[in-house]
């Protein structure tokens, strides 16, 4: 049996900061969510058998019973094609959904949860307030960060790219600040309710009632992905089992799926970064269940994974190296800090894999990791799986990026130092090979007389110095070659290259890199022209049971 779910977001993600939209809201900003179809839940832990004949059941003391509704009750709204509910019908569906989540999760809710259904237009109107106002330093900081990943170019605003992704992708969210779930409907005239999406968000409400979801302050991107691997992994695991039961034994409110004929206008690099916990998280939770059932999942909330690497490969411990970047800049440059988190970024393995795969599924764009390496397609051309375990990044041991700016506080007068640590010399070389190819993709030209230094003119303009020392690769970027040693003393020294740089201007006109000008019929999902393939990839993720 194959289940298909829209390639959309449905979880708890703080929108007040794009530094680390993690699985909790710690400010007045509304948090938002995401979800996607997960792997088949393990059968190692049997689900509880709940009897409807229990004497005097109570909402917070009986698994499978909430406010007068049992998990296996039938409702008048079941199997309604459009999923449109009146207010009293929505209340009944919510209570029954809570009871069903209790049965799967083996834990009762402590109190009822408020649910609202709004249109996408309403969500987009409110989304701006969710992101809040960004000070100039904060906006500059985020733009430099995403430039360093080659995900948002010089002419594009990273904050707006991030906001646009949520505008088009979010299917629902849970707000820990108000204990409220909001479902986002794509049918503006008659907002529809999807019971499986509701089930996903109810898992977040249950998590919040027991462990709290408002403690994500000062998280880096990697810490956010790691924590979300547990929080979202649990929610996707449960909603997958929920959907299975809707297709086999439960009557459910599931509106007919409507697929857009136009691909969403997403920044795929950013999307792949945020999406990783929903793809790998269910496998991580499945691993915990095999180790010790739901007690092991509960214990993990007290000791969450330390890095996205631990979510990508469950059972592997990968505590990030404690990296420090001493300030070796001139007085003209200063390290840029923001009020919302630490004065550095740590991207982690998941984000760095997304960096190398950005462009992989976009027609006529190049990427270091191609579509055939990053995504698996089913027989119908839909994405069946995304593989964040890539050779270029699987030896990650830690990374830290610090942003520099002058008094001008402009993107033109900004730079960064990005230090990455790897588990071995060979793993560092693997990453280095991928990064040099990434520079080549974006038109880097070697600088004569300067060691391991290149210049990019368009898209991501500036001078780049790459230093490889054993297990460490350090990247320095500045507006010009002369300013590289001003941001980092010793950068871009005089001498010959020790690394192999390709000259983008010395090609024969063909591009054999991964993802570049692929023939449209070579990959599933790219038949009948690249545009249709993009729709198939962008709109749906399929999972085989």
XYZ file of C-alpha atoms in Angstrom:
545
model
C 0.000 0.000 0.000
C 1.250 3.461 -0.827
C 0.228 6.558 1.063
C 0.776 10.003 -0.412
C 1.072 13.243 1.488
C 1.543 16.788 0.230
C 5.130 17.993 0.395
C 4.225 20.638 2.977
C 5.167 21.739 6.449
C 3.099 20.913 9.557
C 4.899 21.156 12.937
C 6.097 23.545 15.627
C 8.654 26.041 14.306
C 9.422 29.433 15.783
C 8.913 32.119 13.179
C 10.415 34.880 15.275
C 13.912 33.854 14.244
C 15.199 32.352 11.038
C 18.454 31.547 12.749
C 16.982 28.431 14.301
C 13.264 27.883 13.733
C 13.174 25.144 16.290
C 10.482 23.082 17.886
C 9.181 25.544 20.439
C 7.993 29.094 20.774
C 9.856 31.033 23.386
C 8.527 34.485 22.533
C 5.294 36.204 21.768
C 5.661 35.231 18.119
C 3.407 32.476 16.893
C 5.202 29.228 16.209
C 4.408 27.286 13.084
C 4.740 23.726 11.949
C 5.429 21.171 9.276
C 4.900 17.495 8.470
C 5.525 14.910 5.831
C 4.898 11.220 5.356
C 7.290 9.100 7.379
C 8.588 5.570 7.291
C 6.332 2.775 8.472
C 6.172 2.689 12.261
C 7.831 -0.201 13.996
C 5.686 -3.029 15.302
C 8.151 -3.752 18.091
C 5.935 -1.949 20.609
C 2.298 -3.161 20.482
C -0.358 -0.472 20.704
C -2.649 -0.641 23.762
C -5.999 -2.338 23.469
C -8.609 0.158 24.660
C -12.034 -1.115 25.630
C -15.037 1.170 25.169
C -16.791 -0.456 28.103
C -14.579 1.153 30.732
C -16.601 2.210 33.759
C -16.701 5.984 34.318
C -13.957 6.996 31.882
C -12.281 10.382 32.380
C -10.583 12.694 29.889
C -7.228 12.856 31.663
C -7.306 9.355 33.153
C -8.499 7.092 30.333
C -6.451 6.473 27.203
C -8.691 6.628 24.147
C -11.458 8.768 25.661
C -11.763 12.575 25.575
C -14.730 14.745 26.560
C -17.341 12.090 25.848
C -15.783 10.702 22.654
C -14.033 7.357 22.213
C -11.252 6.819 19.703
C -13.372 4.420 17.605
C -16.593 6.441 17.554
C -18.157 7.276 14.185
C -19.161 10.863 13.413
C -21.519 12.410 10.820
C -18.562 14.271 9.255
C -16.640 11.077 8.448
C -15.733 10.447 4.808
C -17.099 13.819 3.721
C -15.297 14.626 0.475
C -14.626 18.288 1.182
C -13.681 17.983 4.881
C -15.665 21.143 5.680
C -16.959 21.157 9.269
C -19.359 23.264 11.249
C -18.104 24.534 14.603
C -19.813 21.815 16.632
C -18.603 19.166 14.187
C -15.022 20.407 14.489
C -15.179 20.098 18.277
C -16.279 16.473 18.037
C -13.560 15.644 15.495
C -10.927 17.288 17.703
C -11.942 15.325 20.794
C -12.006 12.045 18.884
C -8.628 12.866 17.299
C -7.200 13.502 20.758
C -8.476 10.095 21.870
C -6.866 8.489 18.809
C -3.512 10.148 19.435
C -3.702 8.855 23.018
C -4.200 5.295 21.754
C -1.208 5.467 19.418
C 1.039 7.397 21.812
C -0.103 5.463 24.912
C -0.475 8.641 26.942
C -3.554 10.672 27.957
C -3.975 14.397 27.394
C -4.048 16.475 30.542
C -6.509 19.002 29.112
C -8.431 19.821 25.938
C -6.762 21.659 23.047
C -8.193 24.601 21.117
C -8.242 24.219 17.299
C -8.982 26.763 14.585
C -9.102 26.389 10.786
C -8.040 29.332 8.606
C -7.407 29.908 4.914
C -3.931 30.231 3.433
C -4.678 33.863 2.654
C -5.395 34.482 6.342
C -2.204 32.679 7.312
C -0.119 34.719 4.876
C -1.631 37.926 6.264
C -0.658 36.890 9.798
C 2.695 35.400 8.833
C 4.419 38.779 8.649
C 3.600 39.444 12.285
C 4.880 35.974 13.203
C 8.304 36.799 11.825
C 8.381 40.092 13.638
C 10.482 43.087 12.779
C 14.149 42.533 12.035
C 16.724 45.085 13.043
C 19.280 45.989 10.383
C 22.028 43.947 12.041
C 19.769 40.893 12.291
C 18.722 41.062 8.642
C 22.342 41.516 7.554
C 23.419 38.605 9.750
C 20.863 36.261 8.166
C 21.682 37.357 4.635
C 25.388 36.679 5.175
C 24.630 33.270 6.710
C 22.559 32.123 3.755
C 25.078 33.554 1.302
C 27.740 31.431 2.987
C 25.627 28.365 2.131
C 25.093 29.539 -1.471
C 21.336 29.390 -0.859
C 20.324 33.076 -1.088
C 22.216 35.270 -3.518
C 23.269 38.891 -3.114
C 20.158 40.292 -4.827
C 17.676 38.342 -2.675
C 16.602 38.912 0.914
C 16.965 35.798 3.086
C 14.206 36.835 5.506
C 11.726 37.229 2.657
C 12.786 33.893 1.158
C 12.195 32.217 4.497
C 8.805 33.863 4.918
C 7.740 32.906 1.382
C 8.572 29.277 2.106
C 6.207 29.207 5.061
C 3.501 31.139 3.204
C 3.283 28.419 0.565
C 4.136 25.318 2.597
C 2.663 25.369 6.101
C -0.353 23.091 6.596
C -0.774 23.771 10.304
C 0.960 24.817 13.475
C 0.777 24.497 17.234
C 1.504 27.576 19.335
C 2.855 26.686 22.802
C 2.336 30.283 23.951
C -1.455 29.992 23.535
C -1.891 26.188 23.599
C -3.699 26.525 20.273
C -3.601 24.558 17.023
C -4.244 26.320 13.719
C -4.884 24.318 10.541
C -4.210 26.097 7.235
C -6.590 25.251 4.384
C -5.991 25.737 0.661
C -9.726 25.986 -0.042
C -10.506 29.643 0.775
C -14.276 29.538 0.291
C -14.778 26.483 2.472
C -11.791 25.828 4.787
C -11.287 22.088 5.104
C -10.042 19.977 8.006
C -7.560 17.159 7.500
C -7.710 14.791 10.472
C -4.188 13.421 9.931
C -2.697 16.925 9.974
C -4.759 17.570 13.095
C -3.318 14.412 14.641
C 0.218 15.621 13.947
C -0.378 18.939 15.689
C -2.119 17.230 18.597
C 1.094 15.301 19.222
C 2.826 18.653 19.710
C 0.114 19.713 22.125
C 0.614 16.459 24.040
C 4.385 17.003 24.093
C 3.864 20.524 25.387
C 1.624 19.322 28.207
C 4.259 16.877 29.440
C 7.694 18.259 28.541
C 7.095 21.845 27.369
C 7.986 23.304 23.991
C 9.010 26.835 24.899
C 12.640 26.252 25.801
C 14.445 26.669 22.486
C 16.140 30.017 23.048
C 19.690 30.468 21.769
C 19.662 27.354 19.634
C 21.870 27.115 16.574
C 20.566 25.694 13.313
C 22.076 22.295 14.072
C 20.718 22.232 17.621
C 17.291 23.092 16.219
C 17.435 20.313 13.614
C 18.604 17.839 16.243
C 15.836 18.711 18.711
C 13.250 18.828 15.950
C 14.390 15.387 14.864
C 12.901 14.092 18.111
C 9.898 16.422 18.363
C 8.848 16.278 14.726
C 9.970 12.680 14.345
C 7.548 11.660 17.072
C 4.708 13.663 15.511
C 5.303 12.237 12.029
C 5.615 8.704 13.427
C 2.235 9.063 15.128
C 0.496 10.745 12.188
C 1.753 7.985 9.863
C 0.212 5.335 12.095
C -2.895 7.531 12.329
C -3.218 7.650 8.542
C -2.697 3.897 8.267
C -5.588 3.324 10.642
C -7.763 5.797 8.750
C -7.198 3.659 5.675
C -7.851 0.358 7.423
C -10.022 0.534 10.550
C -11.047 4.093 11.466
C -13.566 6.406 9.832
C -11.809 9.753 9.386
C -12.277 13.280 8.096
C -9.948 13.364 5.094
C -10.807 15.763 2.262
C -9.991 14.745 -1.285
C -6.419 15.744 -2.069
C -6.020 18.698 -4.392
C -2.710 18.958 -6.194
C -1.551 22.207 -7.641
C -0.654 22.248 -11.308
C 2.035 24.804 -10.601
C 5.124 24.041 -8.497
C 5.458 26.147 -5.352
C 8.018 28.935 -5.582
C 10.334 27.683 -2.864
C 13.955 28.200 -2.052
C 14.841 24.508 -2.062
C 18.089 24.918 -0.160
C 16.279 26.514 2.768
C 13.436 24.047 2.463
C 15.729 20.998 2.538
C 17.436 22.447 5.612
C 14.171 22.822 7.538
C 12.680 19.591 6.187
C 15.388 17.224 7.419
C 13.878 16.492 10.880
C 10.611 15.396 9.257
C 12.410 13.048 6.905
C 14.940 11.477 9.294
C 13.133 12.067 12.601
C 10.634 9.176 12.285
C 13.496 6.703 11.781
C 15.187 8.162 14.851
C 11.995 7.655 16.886
C 11.597 4.158 15.431
C 15.101 3.380 16.706
C 14.177 4.612 20.187
C 11.023 2.496 20.179
C 13.043 -0.584 19.329
C 15.415 0.212 22.207
C 12.803 0.746 24.905
C 9.325 1.629 23.635
C 7.688 4.959 24.442
C 9.647 5.133 27.703
C 12.799 5.558 25.590
C 11.129 8.356 23.620
C 10.097 10.066 26.857
C 13.656 9.770 28.159
C 15.023 11.291 24.943
C 13.030 14.474 25.607
C 15.161 14.920 28.732
C 18.354 14.172 26.780
C 17.697 15.112 23.125
C 20.113 14.324 20.288
C 23.210 16.519 20.284
C 23.413 17.075 16.533
C 21.532 16.460 13.295
C 24.112 13.716 12.622
C 22.585 11.674 15.453
C 19.167 11.975 13.804
C 20.484 11.120 10.343
C 22.119 7.940 11.692
C 20.174 6.787 14.795
C 22.319 5.112 17.407
C 25.479 6.994 16.451
C 26.778 9.488 19.004
C 28.115 12.666 17.405
C 28.686 15.338 20.039
C 29.792 18.515 18.216
C 33.390 19.574 18.684
C 33.825 22.668 20.831
C 35.196 25.051 18.223
C 36.451 28.531 18.919
C 37.267 31.206 16.357
C 39.562 33.806 17.837
C 39.114 37.306 16.469
C 42.034 38.127 14.161
C 40.450 41.057 12.304
C 41.632 44.646 11.928
C 39.913 47.582 13.612
C 37.878 48.248 10.465
C 36.007 44.973 10.940
C 33.999 43.758 13.914
C 32.159 40.558 14.683
C 28.435 40.971 14.112
C 26.137 39.879 16.928
C 22.357 39.725 17.279
C 20.068 39.767 20.287
C 18.272 36.548 19.374
C 20.974 33.937 19.861
C 24.683 33.163 20.118
C 27.233 35.267 18.231
C 27.967 32.392 15.868
C 26.154 29.860 13.685
C 26.555 26.104 13.599
C 24.921 24.632 10.514
C 25.500 20.935 11.143
C 25.538 17.968 8.813
C 21.928 18.270 7.649
C 22.240 21.884 6.502
C 25.583 21.252 4.842
C 24.114 18.294 2.943
C 21.287 20.594 1.843
C 23.904 23.122 0.688
C 25.486 20.579 -1.634
C 22.072 19.389 -2.901
C 20.555 22.841 -3.460
C 19.492 22.916 -7.101
C 19.402 19.118 -7.406
C 15.709 18.954 -8.282
C 15.472 22.294 -10.071
C 15.624 21.948 -13.862
C 18.743 23.404 -15.496
C 20.462 24.210 -12.197
C 23.711 22.681 -11.013
C 24.474 21.059 -7.693
C 27.326 19.110 -6.164
C 24.973 16.312 -5.082
C 22.617 15.393 -7.907
C 18.962 14.415 -7.759
C 19.761 10.742 -8.210
C 21.997 10.851 -5.141
C 19.788 12.999 -2.938
C 16.236 11.834 -3.658
C 14.623 8.509 -4.438
C 11.584 8.438 -6.722
C 8.740 5.957 -6.810
C 7.291 4.432 -9.977
C 4.931 7.385 -10.444
C 7.720 9.961 -10.335
C 7.058 11.233 -6.823
C 9.754 11.698 -4.229
C 9.867 8.648 -1.976
C 12.830 9.540 0.222
C 15.515 12.182 0.765
C 19.011 11.068 1.753
C 20.858 13.502 4.010
C 23.593 10.935 4.640
C 26.029 12.110 1.970
C 29.746 11.272 1.537
C 30.714 14.958 1.430
C 29.264 15.641 4.881
C 28.921 12.354 6.798
C 32.243 12.952 8.551
C 31.030 16.192 10.146
C 32.362 16.736 13.658
C 31.461 20.388 14.158
C 31.325 23.787 12.501
C 31.127 27.411 13.517
C 30.581 30.534 11.408
C 31.093 34.100 12.587
C 29.938 37.119 10.583
C 31.938 40.320 10.181
C 30.849 43.800 9.107
C 32.174 47.343 8.962
C 30.488 50.411 10.409
C 28.549 50.676 7.137
C 26.525 47.550 8.099
C 25.840 46.638 4.464
C 25.939 43.305 2.668
C 28.587 44.792 0.360
C 30.868 45.355 3.360
C 30.427 42.037 5.105
C 32.341 38.799 5.397
C 32.707 35.692 7.505
C 35.005 33.037 8.878
C 33.619 29.499 8.746
C 35.585 26.767 10.502
C 34.561 23.147 9.970
C 35.880 20.112 11.809
C 35.826 16.520 10.497
C 36.290 13.079 12.019
C 39.421 12.354 9.955
C 41.760 13.895 7.399
C 40.058 11.936 4.631
C 36.607 13.168 5.688
C 37.903 16.735 5.638
C 39.206 16.123 2.121
C 35.798 14.795 1.080
C 34.120 17.977 2.236
C 36.847 20.058 0.642
C 36.324 18.365 -2.720
C 32.614 19.154 -2.569
C 33.176 22.744 -1.491
C 35.689 23.425 -4.272
C 33.168 22.064 -6.757
C 30.536 24.350 -5.242
C 32.829 27.324 -5.778
C 33.325 26.236 -9.372
C 29.570 25.957 -9.934
C 29.225 29.596 -8.914
C 31.940 30.835 -11.236
C 34.967 31.099 -8.964
C 38.203 32.243 -10.627
C 41.582 31.504 -9.002
C 43.633 34.561 -8.021
C 47.178 34.586 -9.420
C 49.851 34.920 -6.790
C 47.530 34.268 -3.832
C 47.436 30.848 -2.247
C 44.114 28.972 -2.331
C 42.128 32.121 -3.094
C 39.330 32.652 -5.610
C 36.991 35.460 -6.615
C 33.321 35.221 -7.576
C 31.840 38.132 -9.525
C 28.107 37.344 -9.747
C 25.473 35.931 -7.432
C 27.739 35.465 -4.410
C 30.381 38.120 -5.068
C 33.552 38.374 -3.038
C 36.935 36.815 -2.421
C 37.213 33.374 -0.818
C 40.193 31.842 0.919
C 40.101 28.121 1.739
C 42.550 26.633 4.238
C 42.865 22.877 4.837
C 44.821 21.732 7.880
C 44.383 18.068 8.814
C 40.830 17.575 10.049
C 39.984 21.281 9.791
C 38.778 23.269 6.786
C 38.466 27.032 7.299
C 36.770 29.340 4.794
C 37.158 33.122 4.847
C 35.118 35.445 2.642
C 35.625 39.189 2.199
C 34.482 41.818 -0.307
C 37.912 41.765 -1.990
C 41.177 39.850 -1.981
C 42.968 42.652 -0.124
C 40.348 42.578 2.647
C 40.623 38.819 3.300
C 43.600 39.277 5.693
C 41.769 42.204 7.305
C 38.948 39.883 8.347
C 41.281 36.999 9.149
C 44.979 37.699 9.641
C 47.013 35.329 7.491
C 44.275 34.677 4.935
C 45.124 34.711 1.208
C 48.922 34.668 1.600
C 51.172 35.169 -1.383
C 52.173 31.916 -3.052
C 50.999 29.054 -5.212
C 47.789 27.080 -4.727
C 47.943 23.956 -2.608
C 44.362 23.040 -3.543
C 42.994 22.145 -6.951
C 40.802 24.994 -8.150
C 38.888 24.733 -11.390
C 38.747 27.860 -13.539
C 35.108 28.422 -14.451
C 36.126 30.464 -17.492
C 38.243 27.664 -18.951
C 35.562 25.137 -19.887
C 34.596 23.676 -23.202
C 31.005 24.843 -22.882
C 29.693 21.628 -21.406
C 28.908 21.097 -17.758
C 29.076 17.574 -16.393
C 28.420 18.424 -12.775
C 25.610 16.734 -10.888
C 22.234 18.173 -11.749
C 23.476 20.395 -14.561
C 21.359 20.247 -17.710
C 20.182 16.694 -17.036
C 18.184 15.154 -19.826
C 14.539 15.397 -18.808
C 13.866 11.674 -19.260
C 16.867 10.371 -17.313
C 15.280 10.753 -13.872
C 11.857 9.650 -12.688
C 9.677 12.692 -12.201
C 11.196 14.614 -15.102
C 9.188 13.114 -17.918
C 7.000 15.136 -20.287
C 9.326 18.055 -19.831
C 11.135 19.454 -16.840
C 8.251 21.657 -15.742
C 5.907 18.733 -15.110
C 8.690 16.905 -13.299
C 9.171 19.890 -11.034
C 5.479 19.742 -10.143
C 5.730 16.060 -9.279
C 8.742 16.640 -7.069
C 7.565 19.822 -5.413
C 4.013 18.924 -4.591
C 4.149 15.405 -3.223
C 6.261 13.084 -1.161
C 5.273 9.428 -1.354
C 6.057 6.701 1.127
C 5.714 2.988 0.441
C 4.347 0.852 3.233
